[in-house]
Short mmCIF file of C-alpha atoms in Angstrom, two decimals:
data_model
loop_
_atom_site.label_atom_id
_atom_site.label_comp_id
_atom_site.label_asym_id
_atom_site.label_seq_id
_atom_site.Cartn_x
_atom_site.Cartn_y
_atom_site.Cartn_z
CA MET R 27 96.53 226.39 96.48
CA GLU R 28 99.82 224.59 96.57
CA LYS R 29 99.92 221.57 98.79
CA ILE R 30 102.45 221.68 101.58
CA PRO R 31 104.38 218.44 101.39
CA TRP R 32 104.79 217.91 105.13
CA LYS R 33 101.12 218.24 105.90
CA ILE R 34 99.55 215.31 104.17
CA GLU R 35 95.83 214.78 104.61
CA PRO R 36 94.95 211.22 105.64
CA ILE R 37 92.85 209.18 103.24
CA ILE R 38 90.96 207.47 106.06
CA ARG R 39 90.24 209.18 109.34
CA LEU R 40 88.19 207.47 112.03
CA ASN R 41 87.28 209.23 115.26
CA ASP R 42 85.70 207.46 118.22
CA VAL R 43 84.01 204.98 115.93
CA THR R 44 82.02 202.05 117.21
CA ILE R 45 81.04 199.42 114.68
CA GLY R 46 78.76 196.43 114.69
CA TYR R 47 75.48 195.21 113.24
CA ASN R 48 73.51 195.74 116.42
CA VAL R 49 73.56 198.84 118.62
CA LYS R 50 73.47 196.68 121.74
CA GLU R 51 76.41 194.52 120.69
CA PRO R 52 79.20 196.73 119.41
CA LEU R 53 82.00 194.70 117.86
CA VAL R 54 85.00 197.02 117.77
CA GLU R 55 85.78 200.45 119.17
CA ILE R 56 88.29 202.56 117.31
CA PRO R 57 89.33 205.68 119.24
CA ASN R 58 91.49 207.11 116.50
CA LEU R 59 92.80 205.80 113.21
CA GLU R 60 94.41 207.67 110.36
CA ILE R 61 95.75 206.11 107.20
CA PHE R 62 97.93 208.20 104.92
CA PRO R 63 98.64 208.01 101.19
CA GLY R 64 101.35 205.56 100.27
CA GLU R 65 100.79 203.51 103.37
CA ILE R 66 100.02 199.82 103.69
CA VAL R 67 98.07 198.90 106.80
CA ALA R 68 97.14 195.38 107.74
CA ILE R 69 94.46 194.33 110.21
CA ALA R 70 94.81 191.04 112.02
CA GLY R 71 92.87 189.29 114.73
CA PRO R 72 90.94 186.13 115.49
CA SER R 73 88.00 185.31 113.27
CA GLY R 74 84.60 186.68 114.16
CA VAL R 75 86.14 189.69 115.86
CA GLY R 76 84.85 192.20 113.34
CA LYS R 77 87.65 192.72 110.83
CA SER R 78 85.43 192.37 107.77
CA THR R 79 82.74 194.45 109.46
CA LEU R 80 85.28 197.22 109.99
CA LEU R 81 86.20 197.15 106.31
CA LYS R 82 82.54 197.16 105.24
CA THR R 83 81.90 200.12 107.52
CA ILE R 84 84.80 202.04 106.01
CA VAL R 85 83.59 201.20 102.51
CA GLY R 86 80.19 202.54 103.52
CA LEU R 87 78.09 199.41 103.21
CA ILE R 88 77.24 199.32 106.92
CA ARG R 89 76.47 202.39 108.96
CA PRO R 90 78.64 202.86 112.05
CA ILE R 91 76.98 202.77 115.46
CA SER R 92 78.66 206.01 116.45
CA GLY R 93 81.58 208.23 115.54
CA SER R 94 82.75 209.93 112.38
CA ILE R 95 84.30 208.22 109.38
CA GLU R 96 86.04 210.22 106.70
CA VAL R 97 87.09 208.40 103.54
CA CYS R 98 88.75 210.26 100.64
CA GLY R 99 87.56 213.57 102.07
CA LYS R 100 83.92 212.48 102.31
CA PHE R 101 82.11 211.78 105.56
CA PHE R 102 79.85 208.80 106.00
CA ARG R 103 76.67 208.82 103.92
CA ASP R 104 78.44 210.79 101.19
CA ARG R 105 80.28 208.29 99.10
CA PRO R 106 83.81 208.88 97.82
CA ASP R 107 83.92 210.07 94.22
CA ARG R 108 83.45 207.49 91.50
CA GLY R 109 86.42 205.18 91.24
CA GLU R 110 88.35 206.56 94.21
CA LEU R 111 87.74 203.55 96.36
CA GLY R 112 88.67 200.03 95.33
CA TYR R 113 87.13 197.19 97.29
CA VAL R 114 88.03 193.52 97.12
CA PRO R 115 85.37 191.83 99.26
CA GLN R 116 85.93 188.46 100.84
CA GLY R 117 83.42 186.88 98.49
CA LEU R 118 85.06 188.80 95.59
CA GLY R 119 81.77 189.95 94.08
CA LEU R 120 82.58 189.01 90.51
CA VAL R 121 79.93 188.60 87.84
CA ARG R 122 80.19 184.85 87.55
CA HIS R 123 78.61 184.43 84.14
CA ALA R 124 80.65 187.13 82.45
CA SER R 125 84.20 187.05 81.12
CA VAL R 126 87.35 188.14 82.92
CA LEU R 127 87.59 191.19 80.69
CA HIS R 128 83.99 192.20 81.46
CA ASN R 129 84.70 192.06 85.18
CA VAL R 130 87.95 193.99 84.99
CA MET R 131 86.29 196.52 82.70
CA LEU R 132 83.80 197.25 85.50
CA GLY R 133 86.67 198.57 87.60
CA ALA R 134 88.35 200.31 84.68
CA ASP R 135 85.08 202.03 83.75
CA ALA R 136 84.59 203.17 87.33
CA GLY R 137 88.08 204.65 87.42
CA HIS R 138 88.52 206.13 83.96
CA ASN R 139 85.16 206.57 82.39
CA THR R 140 81.84 208.12 83.22
CA PRO R 141 78.62 206.88 81.68
CA ILE R 142 77.60 208.90 78.68
CA PRO R 143 74.66 211.18 79.44
CA PHE R 144 71.67 210.67 77.21
CA ILE R 145 72.20 214.03 75.52
CA GLY R 146 75.61 212.77 74.42
CA VAL R 147 73.96 210.84 71.63
CA PHE R 148 73.26 214.17 69.93
CA ARG R 149 76.63 215.75 70.69
CA PRO R 150 79.53 214.27 68.74
CA SER R 151 82.19 215.88 70.95
CA LEU R 152 80.80 214.22 74.04
CA LEU R 153 80.48 210.94 72.23
CA LEU R 154 84.09 211.18 71.02
CA SER R 155 85.50 211.92 74.47
CA TRP R 156 83.47 209.04 75.84
CA LEU R 157 84.89 206.72 73.22
CA LEU R 158 88.43 207.89 74.00
CA LYS R 159 87.88 207.31 77.71
CA LYS R 160 86.47 203.90 76.95
CA LYS R 161 89.63 203.12 75.01
CA THR R 162 91.84 204.21 77.92
CA ALA R 163 89.76 202.12 80.27
CA LYS R 164 90.13 199.07 78.06
CA LYS R 165 93.90 199.59 77.87
CA LYS R 166 94.09 199.83 81.66
CA ALA R 167 91.97 196.71 82.03
CA ILE R 168 94.17 194.66 79.72
CA GLN R 169 97.26 195.97 81.50
CA ALA R 170 95.86 194.91 84.86
CA ILE R 171 94.91 191.46 83.57
CA ASN R 172 98.40 190.98 82.19
CA SER R 173 100.00 192.08 85.44
CA MET R 174 98.01 189.41 87.26
CA GLY R 175 99.16 186.79 84.77
CA LEU R 176 95.72 186.06 83.39
CA GLU R 177 96.36 186.84 79.69
CA GLU R 178 95.20 183.44 78.55
CA LYS R 179 91.96 183.55 80.52
CA ILE R 180 90.85 186.96 79.29
CA SER R 181 87.65 185.79 77.60
CA GLU R 182 86.95 182.88 79.93
CA PRO R 183 83.83 183.14 82.12
CA ILE R 184 84.61 183.55 85.82
CA ARG R 185 82.83 180.38 86.88
CA ARG R 186 85.33 178.27 84.96
CA LEU R 187 88.31 179.71 86.87
CA SER R 188 89.83 178.30 90.03
CA GLY R 189 89.45 180.06 93.37
CA GLY R 190 92.91 181.59 93.22
CA GLN R 191 92.41 182.83 89.68
CA GLN R 192 89.12 184.43 90.67
CA ARG R 193 90.89 186.23 93.47
CA ARG R 194 93.43 187.57 90.99
CA VAL R 195 90.61 188.78 88.74
CA ALA R 196 89.15 190.72 91.67
CA THR R 197 92.56 192.26 92.36
CA ALA R 198 92.97 193.11 88.68
CA ARG R 199 89.56 194.80 88.72
CA THR R 200 90.69 197.03 91.56
CA LEU R 201 94.07 197.78 90.01
CA ALA R 202 92.46 198.70 86.68
CA GLN R 203 90.37 201.20 88.58
CA CYS R 204 93.50 203.11 89.77
CA PRO R 205 91.86 203.97 93.12
CA LYS R 206 93.22 206.27 95.83
CA LEU R 207 92.41 203.67 98.43
CA ILE R 208 92.31 199.92 98.17
CA ILE R 209 90.38 198.00 100.78
CA ALA R 210 91.00 194.30 100.51
CA ASP R 211 89.53 191.50 102.57
CA GLU R 212 91.96 188.55 102.57
CA PHE R 213 92.89 189.03 98.93
CA LEU R 214 95.85 186.64 99.27
CA SER R 215 94.06 183.53 100.50
CA GLU R 216 93.80 180.51 98.19
CA LEU R 217 96.97 181.58 96.37
CA ASP R 218 100.23 179.66 96.23
CA GLU R 219 103.52 181.21 97.36
CA LYS R 220 104.70 182.23 93.91
CA THR R 221 101.43 183.90 93.02
CA ILE R 222 101.30 185.66 96.38
CA ASP R 223 104.67 187.24 95.62
CA MET R 224 103.45 188.35 92.20
CA VAL R 225 100.09 189.74 93.37
CA LEU R 226 101.58 191.40 96.45
CA GLY R 227 104.42 192.82 94.38
CA GLU R 228 102.03 194.34 91.84
CA VAL R 229 99.73 195.80 94.48
CA THR R 230 102.63 197.19 96.52
CA LYS R 231 104.17 198.68 93.38
CA TYR R 232 100.87 200.36 92.56
CA VAL R 233 100.39 201.69 96.09
CA ARG R 234 103.92 203.10 96.31
CA SER R 235 104.05 204.56 92.83
CA SER R 236 100.69 206.28 92.78
CA ASN R 237 100.62 207.23 96.46
CA ALA R 238 97.47 205.27 97.20
CA ALA R 239 96.70 203.60 100.51
CA LEU R 240 96.07 199.93 101.09
CA LEU R 241 94.05 198.61 104.00
CA VAL R 242 94.05 194.86 104.12
CA VAL R 243 92.71 192.14 106.40
CA GLU R 244 95.24 189.35 106.70
CA HIS R 245 94.92 186.15 108.67
CA ASP R 246 98.58 185.18 108.51
CA ILE R 247 100.35 187.40 111.03
CA THR R 248 103.87 186.82 109.70
CA ARG R 249 102.79 187.73 106.19
CA ALA R 250 100.91 190.73 107.53
CA LYS R 251 104.08 191.93 109.31
CA MET R 252 106.08 191.36 106.18
CA MET R 253 103.92 193.36 103.82
CA ALA R 254 102.51 196.12 105.98
CA ASP R 255 103.96 199.35 107.26
CA ARG R 256 101.63 199.18 110.21
CA LEU R 257 99.83 196.25 111.70
CA LEU R 258 96.63 196.76 113.66
CA VAL R 259 95.47 193.95 115.88
CA ILE R 260 91.83 193.77 116.89
CA ASP R 261 91.51 192.13 120.25
CA ASP R 262 88.88 192.37 122.98
CA GLY R 263 86.81 194.74 120.91
CA ARG R 264 89.62 197.29 120.78
CA ILE R 265 92.01 198.08 118.01
CA ASN R 266 95.64 198.09 119.07
CA PRO R 267 98.52 199.29 116.97
CA PHE R 268 101.17 196.66 116.77
CA ILE R 269 104.45 198.50 116.50
CA THR R 270 106.57 197.36 113.59
CA GLU R 271 109.92 198.64 112.50
CA PRO R 272 109.94 201.97 110.71
CA THR R 273 109.62 201.36 107.01
CA ALA R 274 109.37 203.16 103.74
CA LEU R 275 106.62 205.34 105.10
CA GLU R 276 108.96 207.40 107.26
CA VAL R 277 111.42 207.66 104.42
CA LYS R 278 108.72 208.96 102.14
CA ILE R 279 107.45 211.66 104.49
CA MET E 25 59.39 179.08 121.81
CA ASN E 26 57.82 178.75 118.43
CA PHE E 27 54.25 177.58 118.26
CA PHE E 28 55.02 175.05 115.54
CA HIS E 29 57.76 173.41 117.56
CA LYS E 30 55.24 172.26 120.10
CA ILE E 31 53.19 170.30 117.60
CA SER E 32 54.53 166.80 117.32
CA ARG E 33 54.14 164.61 114.28
CA PRO E 34 50.84 162.86 115.15
CA SER E 35 49.09 166.17 115.62
CA TRP E 36 50.36 167.37 112.22
CA LEU E 37 48.71 164.30 110.74
CA GLY E 38 45.56 165.17 112.67
CA ILE E 39 45.57 168.70 111.26
CA CYS E 40 45.89 167.34 107.72
CA ILE E 41 42.95 164.99 108.30
CA LEU E 42 40.90 167.82 109.78
CA ILE E 43 41.60 170.04 106.75
CA PHE E 44 40.57 167.23 104.42
CA LEU E 45 37.35 166.57 106.37
CA PHE E 46 36.60 170.28 106.34
CA SER E 47 36.99 170.39 102.55
CA ILE E 48 34.60 167.41 102.26
CA ILE E 49 32.01 169.20 104.39
CA VAL E 50 32.34 172.39 102.31
CA PHE E 51 32.06 170.37 99.11
CA ASN E 52 29.00 168.55 100.36
CA GLY E 53 27.41 171.88 101.21
CA MET E 54 27.71 173.00 97.59
CA ILE E 55 26.26 169.84 96.06
CA ASN E 56 22.56 169.20 96.42
CA ASP E 57 22.21 166.20 94.12
CA TRP E 58 24.94 163.55 94.35
CA GLY E 59 23.09 161.42 91.81
CA ARG E 60 24.36 163.65 89.00
CA ALA E 61 27.95 162.63 89.71
CA SER E 62 27.11 158.98 89.13
CA GLN E 63 25.39 159.78 85.82
CA GLY E 64 28.54 161.50 84.59
CA LEU E 65 30.36 158.38 83.47
CA GLY E 66 27.39 157.10 81.51
CA ASN E 67 26.99 160.48 79.85
CA LEU E 68 30.67 160.51 78.94
CA ILE E 69 30.39 157.13 77.22
CA THR E 70 27.32 158.17 75.24
CA PHE E 71 28.80 161.53 74.33
CA PHE E 72 32.09 159.94 73.36
CA ASN E 73 30.46 157.32 71.13
CA GLU E 74 27.90 159.58 69.48
CA SER E 75 29.69 162.89 69.04
CA LEU E 76 33.37 162.84 69.94
CA TRP E 77 34.75 159.75 68.29
CA PRO E 78 36.09 159.27 65.70
CA PRO E 79 37.71 162.70 65.30
CA ASP E 80 36.89 164.40 62.03
CA TRP E 81 40.32 164.88 60.45
CA SER E 82 38.86 167.01 57.70
CA VAL E 83 40.17 169.94 59.72
CA LEU E 84 43.56 169.05 58.24
CA GLU E 85 42.26 169.49 54.68
CA PRO E 86 42.24 172.79 52.80
CA GLN E 87 38.98 174.66 53.07
CA ALA E 88 37.26 177.26 50.93
CA TYR E 89 37.95 179.78 53.68
CA PRO E 90 40.56 181.03 54.58
CA VAL E 91 41.65 181.52 50.97
CA CYS E 92 45.07 180.06 50.35
CA THR E 93 46.94 178.36 47.56
CA VAL E 94 49.97 176.14 47.68
CA TYR E 95 51.83 174.69 44.71
CA PRO E 96 53.02 171.17 45.59
CA ASN E 97 49.92 169.12 46.17
CA PHE E 98 51.20 167.10 49.10
CA MET E 99 51.70 170.34 51.07
CA ASP E 100 48.03 171.24 50.94
CA PHE E 101 47.52 170.56 54.63
CA THR E 102 49.23 173.92 55.20
CA CYS E 103 46.02 175.47 53.91
CA SER E 104 43.86 173.75 56.51
CA THR E 105 42.25 175.67 59.34
CA ALA E 106 44.15 173.61 61.92
CA TRP E 107 47.52 174.49 60.41
CA ILE E 108 46.72 178.15 59.85
CA GLY E 109 45.28 178.54 63.33
CA MET E 110 48.18 176.71 64.97
CA VAL E 111 50.80 178.76 63.12
CA GLU E 112 48.99 181.94 64.08
CA THR E 113 48.89 180.85 67.71
CA ILE E 114 52.63 180.16 67.68
CA LYS E 115 53.27 183.53 66.04
CA ILE E 116 51.16 185.34 68.66
CA ALA E 117 52.95 183.50 71.48
CA PHE E 118 56.39 184.26 70.05
CA VAL E 119 55.82 187.94 69.36
CA SER E 120 54.12 188.61 72.67
CA THR E 121 56.85 186.76 74.59
CA VAL E 122 59.57 188.86 72.93
CA PHE E 123 57.71 192.14 73.49
CA GLY E 124 56.74 191.16 77.01
CA THR E 125 60.32 190.23 77.91
CA ILE E 126 61.65 193.54 76.59
CA LEU E 127 59.09 195.47 78.62
CA SER E 128 59.33 193.37 81.77
CA ILE E 129 63.11 193.61 82.25
CA PRO E 130 63.17 197.33 83.15
CA LEU E 131 60.09 196.93 85.33
CA SER E 132 61.56 193.96 87.17
CA LEU E 133 64.85 195.82 87.69
CA LEU E 134 62.82 198.59 89.30
CA ALA E 135 60.81 196.09 91.33
CA ALA E 136 63.82 194.32 92.86
CA ARG E 137 64.17 195.38 96.48
CA ASN E 138 67.92 194.83 96.56
CA LEU E 139 68.46 197.45 93.85
CA ASN E 140 66.00 200.17 94.75
CA GLN E 141 64.42 202.01 97.60
CA SER E 142 61.24 200.45 98.78
CA TRP E 143 58.87 203.06 97.33
CA VAL E 144 60.29 202.51 93.83
CA SER E 145 60.12 198.76 94.09
CA TYR E 146 56.66 198.71 95.58
CA SER E 147 55.20 201.02 92.96
CA SER E 148 56.74 198.86 90.22
CA ARG E 149 55.38 195.75 91.90
CA PHE E 150 51.98 197.39 92.01
CA ILE E 151 52.05 197.87 88.23
CA LEU E 152 53.20 194.29 87.66
CA ALA E 153 50.52 192.95 89.99
CA GLY E 154 47.95 194.98 88.09
CA PHE E 155 48.98 193.41 84.79
CA ARG E 156 48.92 189.99 86.38
CA SER E 157 45.61 190.34 88.16
CA LEU E 158 43.54 189.52 85.08
CA PRO E 159 44.15 186.30 83.14
CA SER E 160 45.14 186.70 79.51
CA LEU E 161 41.66 185.63 78.40
CA ILE E 162 40.10 188.65 80.11
CA TRP E 163 42.80 190.92 78.70
CA ALA E 164 41.93 189.46 75.30
CA ILE E 165 38.25 190.41 75.72
CA PHE E 166 39.36 193.88 76.74
CA PHE E 167 41.64 194.34 73.73
CA VAL E 168 39.11 192.84 71.32
CA ILE E 169 36.78 195.63 72.43
CA LEU E 170 39.55 198.20 71.92
CA VAL E 171 41.16 197.12 68.63
CA GLY E 172 38.71 194.61 67.18
CA PHE E 173 39.02 190.94 66.30
CA GLY E 174 42.23 189.35 65.14
CA PRO E 175 45.77 188.61 66.19
CA LEU E 176 46.53 192.24 67.13
CA ALA E 177 44.23 191.96 70.14
CA GLY E 178 45.82 188.61 70.97
CA VAL E 179 49.35 189.98 70.85
CA LEU E 180 48.43 192.96 73.02
CA ALA E 181 46.62 190.83 75.59
CA MET E 182 49.40 188.27 75.84
CA THR E 183 52.06 190.97 76.00
CA VAL E 184 50.36 192.67 78.93
CA TYR E 185 49.97 189.40 80.78
CA THR E 186 53.55 188.38 79.98
CA VAL E 187 54.88 191.64 81.44
CA GLY E 188 53.04 190.99 84.70
CA TYR E 189 53.88 187.34 85.05
CA LEU E 190 57.43 187.36 83.71
CA GLY E 191 58.23 190.53 85.64
CA LYS E 192 57.39 188.75 88.87
CA LEU E 193 59.55 185.76 88.00
CA GLN E 194 62.39 188.07 87.01
CA TYR E 195 62.41 190.27 90.07
CA GLU E 196 62.39 187.19 92.23
CA ALA E 197 65.40 185.89 90.31
CA ILE E 198 67.16 189.25 90.68
CA GLU E 199 66.45 189.38 94.39
CA GLY E 200 67.89 185.89 94.69
CA MET E 201 71.26 186.94 93.31
CA ALA E 202 74.28 187.30 95.60
CA LYS E 203 74.71 190.60 97.41
CA ILE E 204 78.48 190.87 97.11
CA PRO E 205 78.68 191.91 93.42
CA LEU E 206 76.25 194.72 94.23
CA ASP E 207 78.37 195.74 97.22
CA ALA E 208 81.50 195.76 95.08
CA SER E 209 79.94 197.87 92.35
CA GLU E 210 78.51 200.25 94.92
CA ALA E 211 81.97 200.65 96.46
CA MET E 212 83.48 201.31 93.02
CA GLY E 213 80.93 204.05 92.50
CA LEU E 214 79.15 202.61 89.47
CA THR E 215 75.81 204.23 88.77
CA LYS E 216 72.58 202.29 89.27
CA PHE E 217 72.10 202.04 85.53
CA GLU E 218 75.59 200.63 84.98
CA THR E 219 75.11 198.18 87.83
CA ALA E 220 71.85 196.96 86.35
CA LEU E 221 73.27 196.64 82.85
CA LYS E 222 76.70 195.18 83.59
CA VAL E 223 76.29 193.33 86.87
CA VAL E 224 72.67 192.37 87.50
CA ILE E 225 71.64 191.33 84.00
CA PRO E 226 74.71 189.18 83.22
CA GLU E 227 74.58 187.62 86.68
CA SER E 228 70.94 186.61 86.44
CA ALA E 229 70.90 186.09 82.66
CA ASN E 230 70.47 182.34 82.93
CA ASP E 231 67.34 182.70 84.98
CA LEU E 232 65.98 185.44 82.76
CA ILE E 233 66.48 183.39 79.59
CA SER E 234 65.05 180.20 81.03
CA GLN E 235 62.03 182.09 82.32
CA ALA E 236 61.48 183.71 78.94
CA ILE E 237 61.49 180.26 77.31
CA PHE E 238 59.05 179.01 79.93
CA MET E 239 56.89 182.05 79.22
CA PHE E 240 56.79 181.20 75.51
CA GLU E 241 55.55 177.72 76.36
CA TYR E 242 52.98 179.18 78.74
CA ASN E 243 51.86 181.78 76.20
CA PHE E 244 51.42 179.11 73.57
CA ARG E 245 49.17 177.09 75.84
CA HIS E 246 47.11 180.15 76.65
CA GLY E 247 47.16 181.34 73.05
CA THR E 248 45.01 178.38 72.09
CA VAL E 249 42.30 179.71 74.38
CA ILE E 250 42.22 183.42 73.58
CA GLY E 251 40.91 182.71 70.08
CA ILE E 252 37.59 181.80 71.70
CA VAL E 253 36.94 185.48 72.34
CA GLY E 254 38.15 186.39 68.87
CA ALA E 255 41.74 187.34 69.54
CA GLY E 256 43.23 185.16 66.82
CA GLY E 257 44.76 181.72 66.75
CA ILE E 258 43.35 178.21 66.70
CA GLY E 259 40.81 178.98 69.44
CA TYR E 260 38.71 180.83 66.87
CA TYR E 261 38.06 177.64 64.91
CA ILE E 262 37.42 175.61 68.04
CA ASN E 263 34.81 178.13 69.10
CA LEU E 264 33.30 178.07 65.61
CA TYR E 265 32.78 174.31 65.59
CA LEU E 266 31.64 174.28 69.22
CA LYS E 267 28.83 176.61 68.21
CA PHE E 268 27.84 174.28 65.35
CA LEU E 269 27.97 171.33 67.77
CA GLN E 270 30.54 169.56 65.54
CA TYR E 271 32.32 167.98 68.47
CA ASP E 272 34.20 165.49 66.30
CA LYS E 273 36.06 168.40 64.69
CA VAL E 274 36.63 170.01 68.06
CA ILE E 275 38.22 166.85 69.40
CA ALA E 276 40.48 166.73 66.33
CA TYR E 277 41.67 170.26 67.13
CA LEU E 278 42.19 169.35 70.77
CA ILE E 279 44.30 166.33 69.83
CA ILE E 280 46.42 168.50 67.51
CA ILE E 281 46.86 171.09 70.27
CA PHE E 282 47.80 168.37 72.75
CA VAL E 283 50.50 167.02 70.44
CA VAL E 284 51.93 170.45 69.68
CA VAL E 285 51.90 171.44 73.36
CA LEU E 286 53.83 168.29 74.17
CA ILE E 287 56.40 169.02 71.48
CA ILE E 288 56.84 172.62 72.61
CA ASP E 289 57.09 171.55 76.25
CA PHE E 290 59.85 169.10 75.40
CA ILE E 291 61.72 171.67 73.34
CA SER E 292 61.34 174.16 76.17
CA ILE E 293 62.68 171.74 78.78
CA LYS E 294 65.60 170.90 76.53
CA ALA E 295 66.37 174.54 75.77
CA ARG E 296 66.12 175.57 79.41
CA SER E 297 68.49 172.83 80.47
CA TYR E 298 71.23 174.74 78.65
CA PHE E 299 70.75 177.61 81.07
CA THR E 300 70.97 175.80 84.38
CA GLU E 301 72.95 177.58 87.05
CA GLU E 302 75.78 175.10 87.54
CA ILE E 303 77.74 173.78 84.60
CA ASP E 304 78.59 170.67 86.59
CA LEU E 305 75.01 169.43 86.53
CA PRO E 306 74.36 166.90 83.79
CA ARG E 307 72.24 168.35 81.02
CA SER E 308 68.96 166.61 80.36
CA THR E 309 69.09 164.41 77.32
CA TRP E 310 66.26 163.77 74.88
CA LYS E 311 65.86 160.33 76.35
CA SER E 312 65.48 161.64 79.88
CA ILE E 313 62.79 164.05 78.74
CA PHE E 314 60.75 161.56 76.76
CA LEU E 315 61.01 158.57 79.02
CA PRO E 316 60.19 158.28 82.72
CA SER E 317 63.30 158.15 84.86
CA PHE E 318 63.01 154.45 85.71
CA LEU E 319 63.32 153.53 82.03
CA ASN E 320 66.58 155.40 81.54
#
């Protein structure tokens, strides 16, 4: 069936969702939230208000207290398909004893490659296609590392990198994955101004060109306004849309 | 309010004293003749002078059995029972550590609660606990019955025990690893197998390697004992001379074992210091291993 261009399905759809770790103490209530392809949405708010918890709930690591969450066409409990969702957690979640390439390859493998089934050992065609996919994945990984300016660190273990470099590795891992949806928790902290421009530029370019969505938690409200199409402010346990000027989103639709 | 918060320091001291007194009472209940304890020292001196000392270093000379030839004459100690038994013990320890490590890694990955559902992890833990429940000496008796005397029984016994013991150390290391890499790989949609292979094992590799080295050291120490039940190694000869009441030879073996255990312990500490978690920590030097810290 041909897709009708003016009826775009949202990538994230939240309906009457309440989140929190404890049923008795709900952190945030979200009556309605839809995020469309090609859109950059930032979430701001004071610390401890539940921004990271909201992201973890959308990723599917925490179960919501109530409500329905649909991510990439899958409702909660069913995970999005392999590689569709890219997640940059606040603690980055890199394998500290492995090289930069190994870490970025994790994302690239998730996005472009499926593990070879055991029977593949006896079927050359399967083995060949797996090898080809592996090659694509490696190309994507190296591309992503280069775009983050980490060419020289490619075989360096993560624990020898600075905090900002580690953050770029985590971003590269997600970019190499080519996900439909990027969920990033403060992926710009610990970076200097020049690097922020580079990282933000690359991520924005990816989001716009491949029609993915980006949901990001950002502490700095001016930067959040600058980079996002929509800014959501969590305050008083409610999520409030902060109206910004119409941007590329309207132009695109 | 927690119960323990109410107890102030003096009463903690009182509890310790009470426990100690209780242990004395229990001990006293088991002993019916305290006079034997006072005879012990005198017996030791007699035994030491008459049978133990001086050690009979003939154990380092080539013997008629086991049959063995060596060309350069000064190397003939390699034909002695002490050397042959020691080398066999080291071989048994090495082989069983390698096999045990290979077998214990999948089991410990299954036993880690942060990677699996609880029924998987608990059934894997049950298997590991089963392997661990008997000491390697008892496993050695069991395998000697199954496959007969010799190093094969020793290797099997030590491997089984290594799987149980090392598996426990490993799943504790894996459960101690940070949760965020697992979250990230779950979000990416990596399969459990990929996560284990590419995230969990590299992340906890330092612990796994250092524990495997520790296990080799441990297996060597226990490998000297399992020969007593006929499972190969230097313990066989110790048992032999114990039966003939040649305690001066036994003490020579024990001194050799003591020296080799010390050497292997030092090597193990040194090797493990290369796999400490933080690279910023100073690595232990040879001097710091051999000398007490106040002499450094």
